[in-house]
XYZ file of N, CA and C in Angstrom:
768
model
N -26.839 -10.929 6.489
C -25.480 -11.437 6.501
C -25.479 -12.956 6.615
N -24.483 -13.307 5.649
C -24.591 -14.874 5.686
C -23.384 -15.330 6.996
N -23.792 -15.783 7.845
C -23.108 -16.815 8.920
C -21.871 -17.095 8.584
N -22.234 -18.276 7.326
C -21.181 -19.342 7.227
C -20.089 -18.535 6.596
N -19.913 -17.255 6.303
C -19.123 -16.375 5.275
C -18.742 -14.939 5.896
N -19.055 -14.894 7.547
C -18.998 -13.724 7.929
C -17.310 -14.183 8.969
N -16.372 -13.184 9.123
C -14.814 -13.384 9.333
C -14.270 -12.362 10.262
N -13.688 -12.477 10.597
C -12.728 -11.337 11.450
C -11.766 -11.115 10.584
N -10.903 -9.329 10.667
C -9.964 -9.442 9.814
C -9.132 -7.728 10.471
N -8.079 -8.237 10.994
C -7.490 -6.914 11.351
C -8.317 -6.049 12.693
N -9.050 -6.660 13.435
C -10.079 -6.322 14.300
C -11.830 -5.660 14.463
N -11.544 -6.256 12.193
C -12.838 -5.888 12.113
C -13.442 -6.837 11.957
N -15.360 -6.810 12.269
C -16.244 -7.716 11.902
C -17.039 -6.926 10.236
N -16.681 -8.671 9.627
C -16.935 -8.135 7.646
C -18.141 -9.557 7.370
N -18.686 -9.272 7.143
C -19.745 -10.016 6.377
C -19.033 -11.093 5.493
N -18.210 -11.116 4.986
C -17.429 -12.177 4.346
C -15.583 -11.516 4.099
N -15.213 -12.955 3.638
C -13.909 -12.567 3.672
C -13.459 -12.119 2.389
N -14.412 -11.166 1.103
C -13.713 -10.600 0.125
C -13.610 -9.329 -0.001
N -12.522 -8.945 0.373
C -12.427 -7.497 0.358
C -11.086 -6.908 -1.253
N -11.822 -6.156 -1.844
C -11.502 -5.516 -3.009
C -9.698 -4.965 -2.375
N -8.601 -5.427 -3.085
C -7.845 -5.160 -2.757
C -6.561 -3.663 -3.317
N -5.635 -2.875 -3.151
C -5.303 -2.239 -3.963
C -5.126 -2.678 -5.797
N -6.263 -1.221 -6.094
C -5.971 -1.434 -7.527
C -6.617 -0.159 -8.684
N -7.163 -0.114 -9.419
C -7.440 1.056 -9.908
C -9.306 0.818 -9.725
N -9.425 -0.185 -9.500
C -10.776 0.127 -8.590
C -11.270 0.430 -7.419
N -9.968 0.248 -6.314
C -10.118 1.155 -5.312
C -9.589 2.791 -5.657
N -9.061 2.758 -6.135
C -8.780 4.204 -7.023
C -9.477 5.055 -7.341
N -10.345 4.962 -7.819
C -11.637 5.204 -8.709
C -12.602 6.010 -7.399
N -12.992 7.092 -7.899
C -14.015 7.446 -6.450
C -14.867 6.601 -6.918
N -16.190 6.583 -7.874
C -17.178 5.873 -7.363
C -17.216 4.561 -7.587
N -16.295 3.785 -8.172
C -16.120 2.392 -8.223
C -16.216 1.753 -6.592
N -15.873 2.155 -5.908
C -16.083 1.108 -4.345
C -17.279 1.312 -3.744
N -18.125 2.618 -4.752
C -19.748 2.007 -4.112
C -20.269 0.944 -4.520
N -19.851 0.819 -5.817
C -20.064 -0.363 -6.759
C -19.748 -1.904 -5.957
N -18.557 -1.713 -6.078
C -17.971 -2.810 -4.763
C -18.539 -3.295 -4.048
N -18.673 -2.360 -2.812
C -20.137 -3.037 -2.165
C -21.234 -3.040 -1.975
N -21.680 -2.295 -2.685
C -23.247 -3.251 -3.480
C -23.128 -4.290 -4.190
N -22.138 -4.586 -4.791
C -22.058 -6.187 -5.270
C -21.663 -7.391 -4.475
N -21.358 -6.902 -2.869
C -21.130 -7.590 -1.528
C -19.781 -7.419 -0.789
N -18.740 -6.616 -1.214
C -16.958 -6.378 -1.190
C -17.712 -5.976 0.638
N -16.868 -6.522 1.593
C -17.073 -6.457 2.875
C -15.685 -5.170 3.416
N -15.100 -5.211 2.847
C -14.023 -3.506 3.374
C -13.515 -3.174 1.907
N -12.781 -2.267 1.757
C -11.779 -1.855 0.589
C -10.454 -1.507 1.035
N -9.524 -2.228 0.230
C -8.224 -2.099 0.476
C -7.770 -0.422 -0.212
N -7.577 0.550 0.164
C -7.387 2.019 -0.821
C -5.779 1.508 -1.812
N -5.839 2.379 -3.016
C -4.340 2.406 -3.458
C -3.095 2.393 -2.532
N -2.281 2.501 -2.797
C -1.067 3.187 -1.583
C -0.886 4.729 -2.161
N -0.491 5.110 -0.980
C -0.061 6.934 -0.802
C 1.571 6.159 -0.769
N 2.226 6.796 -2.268
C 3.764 6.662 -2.070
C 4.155 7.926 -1.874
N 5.045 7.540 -0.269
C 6.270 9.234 -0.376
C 7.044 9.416 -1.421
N 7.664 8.528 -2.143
C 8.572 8.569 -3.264
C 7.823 9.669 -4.487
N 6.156 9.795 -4.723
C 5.852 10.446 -5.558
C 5.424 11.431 -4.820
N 4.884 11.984 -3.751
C 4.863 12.656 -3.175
C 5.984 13.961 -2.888
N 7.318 12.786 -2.641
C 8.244 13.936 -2.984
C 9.031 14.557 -4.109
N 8.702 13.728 -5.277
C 8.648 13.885 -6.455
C 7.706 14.984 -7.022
N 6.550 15.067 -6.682
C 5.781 16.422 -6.695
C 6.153 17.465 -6.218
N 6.680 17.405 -4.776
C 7.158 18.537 -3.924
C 8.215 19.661 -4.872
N 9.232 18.382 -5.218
C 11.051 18.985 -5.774
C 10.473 19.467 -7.045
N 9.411 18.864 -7.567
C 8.873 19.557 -8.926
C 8.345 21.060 -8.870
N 7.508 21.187 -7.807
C 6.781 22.757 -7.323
C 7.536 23.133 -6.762
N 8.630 23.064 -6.452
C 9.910 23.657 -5.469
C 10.600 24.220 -6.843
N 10.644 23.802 -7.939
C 11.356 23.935 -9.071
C 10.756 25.226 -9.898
N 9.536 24.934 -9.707
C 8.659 25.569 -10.217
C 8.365 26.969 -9.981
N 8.010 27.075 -8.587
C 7.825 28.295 -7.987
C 8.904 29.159 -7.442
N 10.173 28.305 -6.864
C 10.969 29.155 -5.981
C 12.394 29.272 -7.078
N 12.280 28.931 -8.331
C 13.497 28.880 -9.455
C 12.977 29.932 -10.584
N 12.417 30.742 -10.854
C 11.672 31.420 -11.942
C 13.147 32.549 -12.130
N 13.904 31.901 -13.010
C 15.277 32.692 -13.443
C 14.999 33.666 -14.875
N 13.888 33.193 -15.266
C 13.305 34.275 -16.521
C 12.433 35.195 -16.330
N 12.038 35.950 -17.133
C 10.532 36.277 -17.375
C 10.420 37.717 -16.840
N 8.907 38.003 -16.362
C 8.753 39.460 -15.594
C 8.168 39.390 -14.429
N 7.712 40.202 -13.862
C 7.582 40.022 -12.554
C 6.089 39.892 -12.956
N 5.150 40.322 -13.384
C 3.984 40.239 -13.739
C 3.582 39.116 -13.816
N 4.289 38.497 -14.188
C 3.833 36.895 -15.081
C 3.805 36.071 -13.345
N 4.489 36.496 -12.148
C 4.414 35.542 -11.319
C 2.798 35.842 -10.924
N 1.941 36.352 -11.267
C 0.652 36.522 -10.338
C -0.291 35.376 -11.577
N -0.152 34.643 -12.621
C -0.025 33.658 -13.478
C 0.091 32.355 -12.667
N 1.154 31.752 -11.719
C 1.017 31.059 -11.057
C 0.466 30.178 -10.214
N -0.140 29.272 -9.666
C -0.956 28.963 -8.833
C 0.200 29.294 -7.165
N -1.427 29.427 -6.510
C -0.517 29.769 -5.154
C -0.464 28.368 -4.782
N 1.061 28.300 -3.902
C 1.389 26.915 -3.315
C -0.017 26.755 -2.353
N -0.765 27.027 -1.755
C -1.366 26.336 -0.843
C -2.600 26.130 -1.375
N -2.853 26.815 -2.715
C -4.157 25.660 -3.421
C -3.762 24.447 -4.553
N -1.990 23.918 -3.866
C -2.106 22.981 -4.805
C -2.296 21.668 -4.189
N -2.688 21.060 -4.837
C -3.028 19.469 -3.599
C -2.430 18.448 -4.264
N -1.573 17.843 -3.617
C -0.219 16.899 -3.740
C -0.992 15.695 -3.575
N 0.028 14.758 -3.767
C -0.531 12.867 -3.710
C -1.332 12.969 -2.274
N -0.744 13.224 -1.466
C -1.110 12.905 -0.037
C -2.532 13.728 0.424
N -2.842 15.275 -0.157
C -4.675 15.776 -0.042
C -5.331 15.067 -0.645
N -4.456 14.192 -1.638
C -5.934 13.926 -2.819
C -6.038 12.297 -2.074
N -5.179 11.803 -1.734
C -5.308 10.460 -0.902
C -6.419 10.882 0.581
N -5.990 11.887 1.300
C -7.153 11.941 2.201
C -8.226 12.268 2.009
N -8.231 13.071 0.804
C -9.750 13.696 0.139
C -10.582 12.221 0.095
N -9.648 11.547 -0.799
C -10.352 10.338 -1.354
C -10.802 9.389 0.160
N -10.045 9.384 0.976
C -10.095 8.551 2.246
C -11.357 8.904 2.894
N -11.150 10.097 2.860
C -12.555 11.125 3.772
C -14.105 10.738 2.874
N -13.609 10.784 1.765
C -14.849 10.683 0.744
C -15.995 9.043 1.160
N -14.411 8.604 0.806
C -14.926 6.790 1.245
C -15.607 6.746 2.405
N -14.801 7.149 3.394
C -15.738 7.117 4.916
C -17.035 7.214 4.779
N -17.553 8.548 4.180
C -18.747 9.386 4.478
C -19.446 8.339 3.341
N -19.167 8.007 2.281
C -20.388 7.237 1.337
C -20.904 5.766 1.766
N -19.411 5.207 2.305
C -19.412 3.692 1.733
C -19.741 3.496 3.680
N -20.359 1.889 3.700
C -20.848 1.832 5.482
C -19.685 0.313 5.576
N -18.870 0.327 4.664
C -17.921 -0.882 4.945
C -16.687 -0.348 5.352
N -15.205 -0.843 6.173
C -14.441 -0.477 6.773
C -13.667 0.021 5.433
N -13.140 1.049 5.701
C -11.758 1.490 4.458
C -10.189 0.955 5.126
N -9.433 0.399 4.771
C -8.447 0.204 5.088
C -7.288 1.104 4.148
N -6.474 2.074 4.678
C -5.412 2.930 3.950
C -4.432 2.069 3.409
N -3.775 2.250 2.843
C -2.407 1.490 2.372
C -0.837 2.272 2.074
N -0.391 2.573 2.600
C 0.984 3.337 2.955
C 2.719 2.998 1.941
N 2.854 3.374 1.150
C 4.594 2.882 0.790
C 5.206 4.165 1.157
N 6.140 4.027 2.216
C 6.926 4.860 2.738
C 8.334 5.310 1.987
N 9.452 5.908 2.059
C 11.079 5.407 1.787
C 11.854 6.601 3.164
N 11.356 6.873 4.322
C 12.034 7.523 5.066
C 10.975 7.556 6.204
N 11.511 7.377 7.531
C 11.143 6.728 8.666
C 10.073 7.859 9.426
N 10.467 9.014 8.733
C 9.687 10.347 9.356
C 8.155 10.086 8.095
N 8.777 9.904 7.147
C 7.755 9.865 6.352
C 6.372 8.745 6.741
N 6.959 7.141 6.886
C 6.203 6.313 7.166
C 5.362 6.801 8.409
N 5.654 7.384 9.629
C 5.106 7.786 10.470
C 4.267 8.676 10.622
N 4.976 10.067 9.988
C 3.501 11.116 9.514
C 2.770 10.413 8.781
N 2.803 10.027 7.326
C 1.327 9.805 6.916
C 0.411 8.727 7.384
N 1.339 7.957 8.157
C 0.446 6.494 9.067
C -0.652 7.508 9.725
N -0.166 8.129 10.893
C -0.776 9.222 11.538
C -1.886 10.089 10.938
N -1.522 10.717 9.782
C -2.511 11.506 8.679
C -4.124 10.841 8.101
N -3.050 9.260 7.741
C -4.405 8.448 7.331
C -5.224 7.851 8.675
N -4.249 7.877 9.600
C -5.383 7.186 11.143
C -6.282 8.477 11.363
N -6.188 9.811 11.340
C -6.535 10.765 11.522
C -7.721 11.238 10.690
N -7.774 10.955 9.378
C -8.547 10.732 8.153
C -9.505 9.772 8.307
N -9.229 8.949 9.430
C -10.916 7.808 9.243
C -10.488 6.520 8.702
N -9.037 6.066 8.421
C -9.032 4.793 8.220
C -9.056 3.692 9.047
N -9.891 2.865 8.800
C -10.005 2.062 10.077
C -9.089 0.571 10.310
N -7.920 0.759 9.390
C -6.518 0.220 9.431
C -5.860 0.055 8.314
N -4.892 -0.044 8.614
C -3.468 0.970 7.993
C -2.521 -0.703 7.350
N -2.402 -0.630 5.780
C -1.310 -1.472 5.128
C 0.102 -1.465 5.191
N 1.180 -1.505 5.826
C 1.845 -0.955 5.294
C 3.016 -1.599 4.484
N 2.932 -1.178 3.302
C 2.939 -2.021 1.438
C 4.770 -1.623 1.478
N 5.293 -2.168 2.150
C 6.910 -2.091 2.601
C 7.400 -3.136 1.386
N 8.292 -2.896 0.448
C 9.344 -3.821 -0.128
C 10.663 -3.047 -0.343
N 11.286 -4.349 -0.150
C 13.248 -3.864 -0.221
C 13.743 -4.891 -0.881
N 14.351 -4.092 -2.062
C 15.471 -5.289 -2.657
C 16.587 -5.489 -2.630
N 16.962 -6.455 -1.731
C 18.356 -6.688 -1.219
C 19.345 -7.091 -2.201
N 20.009 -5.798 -3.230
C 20.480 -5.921 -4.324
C 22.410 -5.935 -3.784
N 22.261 -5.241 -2.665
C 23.890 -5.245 -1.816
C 24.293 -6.912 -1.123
N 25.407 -7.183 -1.617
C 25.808 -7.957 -1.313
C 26.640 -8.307 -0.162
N 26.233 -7.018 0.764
C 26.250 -7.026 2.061
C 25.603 -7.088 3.142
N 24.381 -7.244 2.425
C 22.955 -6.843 3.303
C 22.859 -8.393 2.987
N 22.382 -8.689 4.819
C 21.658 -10.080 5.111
C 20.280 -10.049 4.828
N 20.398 -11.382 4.945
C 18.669 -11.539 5.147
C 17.783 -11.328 6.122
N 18.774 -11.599 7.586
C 18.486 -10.829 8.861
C 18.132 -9.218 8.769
N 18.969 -8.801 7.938
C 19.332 -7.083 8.446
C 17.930 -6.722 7.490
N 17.444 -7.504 6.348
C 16.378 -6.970 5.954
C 14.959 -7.248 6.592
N 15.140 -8.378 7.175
C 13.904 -8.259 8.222
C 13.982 -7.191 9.459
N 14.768 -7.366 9.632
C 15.223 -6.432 10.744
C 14.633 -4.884 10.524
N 14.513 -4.684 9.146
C 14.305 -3.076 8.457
C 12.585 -3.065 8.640
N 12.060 -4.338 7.761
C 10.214 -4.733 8.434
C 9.961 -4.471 9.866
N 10.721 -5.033 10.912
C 10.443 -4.971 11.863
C 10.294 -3.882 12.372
N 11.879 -3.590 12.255
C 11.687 -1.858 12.706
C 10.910 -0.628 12.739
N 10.623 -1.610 11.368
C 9.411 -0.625 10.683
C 8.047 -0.400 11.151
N 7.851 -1.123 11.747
C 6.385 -1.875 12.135
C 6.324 -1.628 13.704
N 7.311 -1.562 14.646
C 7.245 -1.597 15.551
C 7.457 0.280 15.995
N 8.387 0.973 15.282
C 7.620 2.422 15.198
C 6.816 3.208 14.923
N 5.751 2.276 13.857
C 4.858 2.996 13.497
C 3.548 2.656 14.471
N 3.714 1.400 14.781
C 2.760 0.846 15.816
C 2.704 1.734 17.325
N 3.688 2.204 17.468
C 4.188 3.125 18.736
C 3.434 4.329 18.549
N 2.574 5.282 17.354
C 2.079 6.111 17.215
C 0.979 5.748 16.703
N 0.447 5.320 16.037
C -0.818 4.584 15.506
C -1.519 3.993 16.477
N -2.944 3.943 16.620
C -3.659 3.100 17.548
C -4.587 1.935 16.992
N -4.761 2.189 15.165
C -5.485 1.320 14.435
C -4.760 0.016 13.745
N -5.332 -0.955 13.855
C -5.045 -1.894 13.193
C -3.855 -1.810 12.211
N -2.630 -2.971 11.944
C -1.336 -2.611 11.427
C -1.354 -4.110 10.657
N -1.667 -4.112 9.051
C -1.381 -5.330 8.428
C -0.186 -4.941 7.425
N 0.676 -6.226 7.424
C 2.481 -6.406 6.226
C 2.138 -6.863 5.233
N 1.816 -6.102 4.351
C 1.894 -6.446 2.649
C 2.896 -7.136 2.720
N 3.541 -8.354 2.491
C 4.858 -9.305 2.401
C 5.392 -9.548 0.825
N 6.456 -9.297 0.416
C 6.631 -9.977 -0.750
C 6.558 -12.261 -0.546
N 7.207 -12.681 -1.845
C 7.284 -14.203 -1.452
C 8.807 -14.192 -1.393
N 9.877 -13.143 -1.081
C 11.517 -12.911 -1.682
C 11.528 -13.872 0.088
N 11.571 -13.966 1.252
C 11.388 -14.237 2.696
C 11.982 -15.718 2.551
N 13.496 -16.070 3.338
C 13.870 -17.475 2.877
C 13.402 -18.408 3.895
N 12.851 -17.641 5.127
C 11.871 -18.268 6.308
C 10.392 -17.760 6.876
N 9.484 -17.464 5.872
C 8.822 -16.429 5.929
C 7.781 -16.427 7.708
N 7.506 -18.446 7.816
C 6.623 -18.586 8.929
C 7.316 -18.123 10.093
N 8.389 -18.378 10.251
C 9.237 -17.605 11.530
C 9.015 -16.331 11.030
N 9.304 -15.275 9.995
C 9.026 -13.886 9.748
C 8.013 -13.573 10.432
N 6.895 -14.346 9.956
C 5.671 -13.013 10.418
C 5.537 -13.629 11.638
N 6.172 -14.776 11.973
C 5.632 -14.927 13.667
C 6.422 -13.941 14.434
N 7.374 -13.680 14.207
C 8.110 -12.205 14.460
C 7.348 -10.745 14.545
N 6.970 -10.915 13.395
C 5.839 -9.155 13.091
C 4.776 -9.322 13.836
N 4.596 -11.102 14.191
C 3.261 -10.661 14.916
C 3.285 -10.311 16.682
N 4.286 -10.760 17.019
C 4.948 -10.422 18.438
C 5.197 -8.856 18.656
N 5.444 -8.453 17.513
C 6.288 -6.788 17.640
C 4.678 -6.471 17.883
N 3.503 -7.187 16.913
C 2.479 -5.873 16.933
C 1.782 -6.100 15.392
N 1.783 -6.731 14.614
C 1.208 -6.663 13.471
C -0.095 -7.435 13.723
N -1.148 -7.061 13.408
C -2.241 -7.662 13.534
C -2.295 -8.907 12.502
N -1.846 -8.632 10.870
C -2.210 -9.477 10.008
C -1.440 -8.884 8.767
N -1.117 -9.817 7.860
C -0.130 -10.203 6.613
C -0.754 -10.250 5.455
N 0.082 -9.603 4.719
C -1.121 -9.623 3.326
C 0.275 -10.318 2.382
N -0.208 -11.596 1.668
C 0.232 -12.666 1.052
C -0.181 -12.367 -0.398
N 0.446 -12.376 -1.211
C 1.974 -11.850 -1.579
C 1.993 -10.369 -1.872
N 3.124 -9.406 -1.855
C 2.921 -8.444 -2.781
C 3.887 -9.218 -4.249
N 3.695 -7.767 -5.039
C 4.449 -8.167 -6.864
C 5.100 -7.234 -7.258
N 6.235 -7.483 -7.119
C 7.342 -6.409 -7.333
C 6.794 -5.818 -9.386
N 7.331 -4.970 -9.422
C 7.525 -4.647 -10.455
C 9.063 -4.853 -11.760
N 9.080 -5.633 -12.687
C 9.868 -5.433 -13.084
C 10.061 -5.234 -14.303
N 11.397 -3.870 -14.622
C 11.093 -3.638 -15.733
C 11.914 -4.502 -16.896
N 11.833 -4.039 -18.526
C 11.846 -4.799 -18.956
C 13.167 -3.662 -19.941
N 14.010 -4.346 -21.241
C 15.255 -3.221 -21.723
C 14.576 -3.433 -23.476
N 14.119 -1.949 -23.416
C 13.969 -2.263 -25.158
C 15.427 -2.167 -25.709
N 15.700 -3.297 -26.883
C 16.233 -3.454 -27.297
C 16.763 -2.412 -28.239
N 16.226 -1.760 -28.946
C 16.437 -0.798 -30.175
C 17.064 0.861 -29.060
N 16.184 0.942 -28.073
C 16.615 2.270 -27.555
C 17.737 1.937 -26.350
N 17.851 0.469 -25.870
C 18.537 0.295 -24.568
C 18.207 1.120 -23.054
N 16.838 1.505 -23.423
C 16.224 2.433 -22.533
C 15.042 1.290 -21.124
N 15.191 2.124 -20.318
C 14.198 0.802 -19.435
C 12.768 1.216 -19.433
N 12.202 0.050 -19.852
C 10.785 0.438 -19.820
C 9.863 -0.812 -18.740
N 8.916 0.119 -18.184
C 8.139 -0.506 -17.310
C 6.808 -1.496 -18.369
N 7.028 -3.069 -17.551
C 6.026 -4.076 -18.341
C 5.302 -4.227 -16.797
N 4.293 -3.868 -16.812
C 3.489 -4.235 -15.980
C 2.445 -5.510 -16.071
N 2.654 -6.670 -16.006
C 1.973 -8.098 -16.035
C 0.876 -8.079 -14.826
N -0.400 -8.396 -15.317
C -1.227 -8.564 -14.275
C -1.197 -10.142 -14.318
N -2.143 -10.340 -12.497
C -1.767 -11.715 -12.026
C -2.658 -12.510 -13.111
N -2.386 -13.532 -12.653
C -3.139 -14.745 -13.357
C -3.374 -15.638 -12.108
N -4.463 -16.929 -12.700
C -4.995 -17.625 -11.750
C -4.195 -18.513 -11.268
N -3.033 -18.584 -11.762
C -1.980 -19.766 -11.692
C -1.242 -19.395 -10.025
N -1.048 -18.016 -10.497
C -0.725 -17.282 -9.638
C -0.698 -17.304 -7.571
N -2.069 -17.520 -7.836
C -3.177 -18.097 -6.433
C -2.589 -19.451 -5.622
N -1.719 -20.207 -6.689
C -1.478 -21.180 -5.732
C -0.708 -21.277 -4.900
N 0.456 -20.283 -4.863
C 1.863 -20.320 -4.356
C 1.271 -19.777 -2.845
N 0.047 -18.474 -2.953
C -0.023 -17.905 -2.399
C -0.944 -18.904 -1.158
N -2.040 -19.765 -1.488
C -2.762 -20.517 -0.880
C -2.014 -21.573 -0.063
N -0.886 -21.700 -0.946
C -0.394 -23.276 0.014
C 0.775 -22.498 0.968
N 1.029 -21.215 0.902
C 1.809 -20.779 2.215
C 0.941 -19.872 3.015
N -0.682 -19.646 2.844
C -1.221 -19.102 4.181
C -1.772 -20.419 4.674
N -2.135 -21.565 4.052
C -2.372 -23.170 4.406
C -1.297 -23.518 5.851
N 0.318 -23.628 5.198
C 1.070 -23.801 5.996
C 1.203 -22.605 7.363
N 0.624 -21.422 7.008
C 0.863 -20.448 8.137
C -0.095 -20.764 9.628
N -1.276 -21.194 8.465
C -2.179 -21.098 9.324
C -2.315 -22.083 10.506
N -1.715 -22.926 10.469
C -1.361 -23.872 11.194
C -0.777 -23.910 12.469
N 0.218 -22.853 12.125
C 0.962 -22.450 13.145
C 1.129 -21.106 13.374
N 0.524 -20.271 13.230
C 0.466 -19.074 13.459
C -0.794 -18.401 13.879
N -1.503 -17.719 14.743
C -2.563 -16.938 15.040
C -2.680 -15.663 14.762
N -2.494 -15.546 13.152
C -2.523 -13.827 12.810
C -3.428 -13.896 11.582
N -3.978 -12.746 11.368
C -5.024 -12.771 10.193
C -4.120 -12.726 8.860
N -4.394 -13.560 7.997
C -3.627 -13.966 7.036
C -4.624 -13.556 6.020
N -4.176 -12.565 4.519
C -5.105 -12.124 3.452
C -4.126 -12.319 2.534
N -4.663 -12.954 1.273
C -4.136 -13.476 -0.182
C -4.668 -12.408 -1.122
N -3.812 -11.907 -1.409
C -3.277 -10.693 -2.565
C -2.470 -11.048 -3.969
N -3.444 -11.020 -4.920
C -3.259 -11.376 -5.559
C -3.689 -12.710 -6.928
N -3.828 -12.917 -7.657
C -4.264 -14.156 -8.595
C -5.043 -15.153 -8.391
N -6.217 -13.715 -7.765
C -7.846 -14.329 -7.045
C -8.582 -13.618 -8.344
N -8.996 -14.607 -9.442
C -9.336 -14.169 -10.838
C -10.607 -14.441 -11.160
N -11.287 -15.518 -10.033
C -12.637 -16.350 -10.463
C -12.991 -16.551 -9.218
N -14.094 -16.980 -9.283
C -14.943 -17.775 -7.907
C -13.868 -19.495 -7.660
N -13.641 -19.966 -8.695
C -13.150 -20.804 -8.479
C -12.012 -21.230 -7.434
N -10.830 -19.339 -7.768
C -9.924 -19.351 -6.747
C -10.254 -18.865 -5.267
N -11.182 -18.253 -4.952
C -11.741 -17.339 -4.370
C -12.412 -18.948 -3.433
């Protein structure tokens, strides 16, 4: 282990500070052995979204408990509900897997949309062997009634119940939307957040013209990208004592 390159991060000790962040190479089962054998000091996992999760559910709910045709014969055709494995087995399968191969920390990554939800699977993945927990929270304050207060207020909340059941490490994927962000996380870090992950990237979609239909453009980062993100963990760091990680439009050694 090199010295000058070895870091603290979320309460772990990492040989350096590059850790492979959500993407379809943490995705990948055997891509993060790869990882670190090429030196990646933890792995950030995909996120486990409830939104598709319960999107699977209402689908096999549709599936199995709606069968308004057919014969009765045809239901033994079916798979039985309890050998089917939803977003959330195949996320711990994969979690469990990582543990047992890889000797670097796995960190889970969580997008919630309901308060029971964020909490069970926080719990599921602490339970699974992750040795700390993302949680990849964005809200778009599209109501023109909703403050900017009341949406921090929703982070917080957020963070400070899940921290109440969890005992592992708790880092805030942050968007850059935050119109005071250094007061923000000095906030999250009082409630309980160990450390901030700088920036997340919303998705946005795009209107084909010919169908007027919405279609998803997914833009990956660029190196340009890196700077917005560098000169506000620069300014954080200054004044803040929380582990600060840059996500995102780290493309080369150069930015890196």
């Amino acid at each position: 282990m090199d010295k000058r390159l070895s870091t603290h991060y979320l309460g772990l000790d990492l040989d350096n500070p590059f850790v492979p962040s959500s993407s379809p190479m943490t995705r990948d089962k055997d891509m993060p052995k790869r990882l670190e054998d090429s030196g990646a000091s933890a792995i950030v996992m995909h996120s486990l979204f409830e939104e598709e999760l319960k999107q699977q559910h209402d689908h096999m709910h549709r599936f199995m408990h709606h069968q308004t045709i057919g014969h009765a014969e045809a239901q033994s055709y079916l798979p039985m509900h309890d050998e089917f494995m939803d977003a959330r087995d195949q996320y711990v399968e994969q979690l469990e897997y990582l543990k047992k191969s890889l000797n670097i920390p796995i960190i889970a990554s969580l997008n919630g949309i309901s308060d029971s939800g964020w909490i069970d699977h926080a719990k599921e993945l602490q339970d699974a062997g992750a040795d700390a927990l993302e949680l990849n929270m964005y809200y778009i304050a599209a109501n023109a009634n909703t403050s900017s207060a009341e949406v921090e207020r929703r982070y917080m909340n957020l963070l400070h119940a899940v921290k109440e059941k969890i005992s592992i490490p708790i880092t805030m994927k942050l968007s850059d939307q935050f119109s005071a962000p250094v007061h923000f996380v000095r906030q999250l870090q009082q409630i309980g957040a160990a450390g901030v992950s700088l920036f997340n990237r919303f998705y946005v979609p795009d209107i084909n013209l010919d169908t007027l239909h919405l279609e998803p453009r997914i833009q990956l980062s660029s190196s340009q990208e890196s700077l917005m993100r560098i000169r506000w963990i620069g300014i954080m760091r200054g004044q803040l004592d929380i582990d600060i990680a840059c996500t995102g439009g780290i493309h080369n050694a150069e930015d890196a």
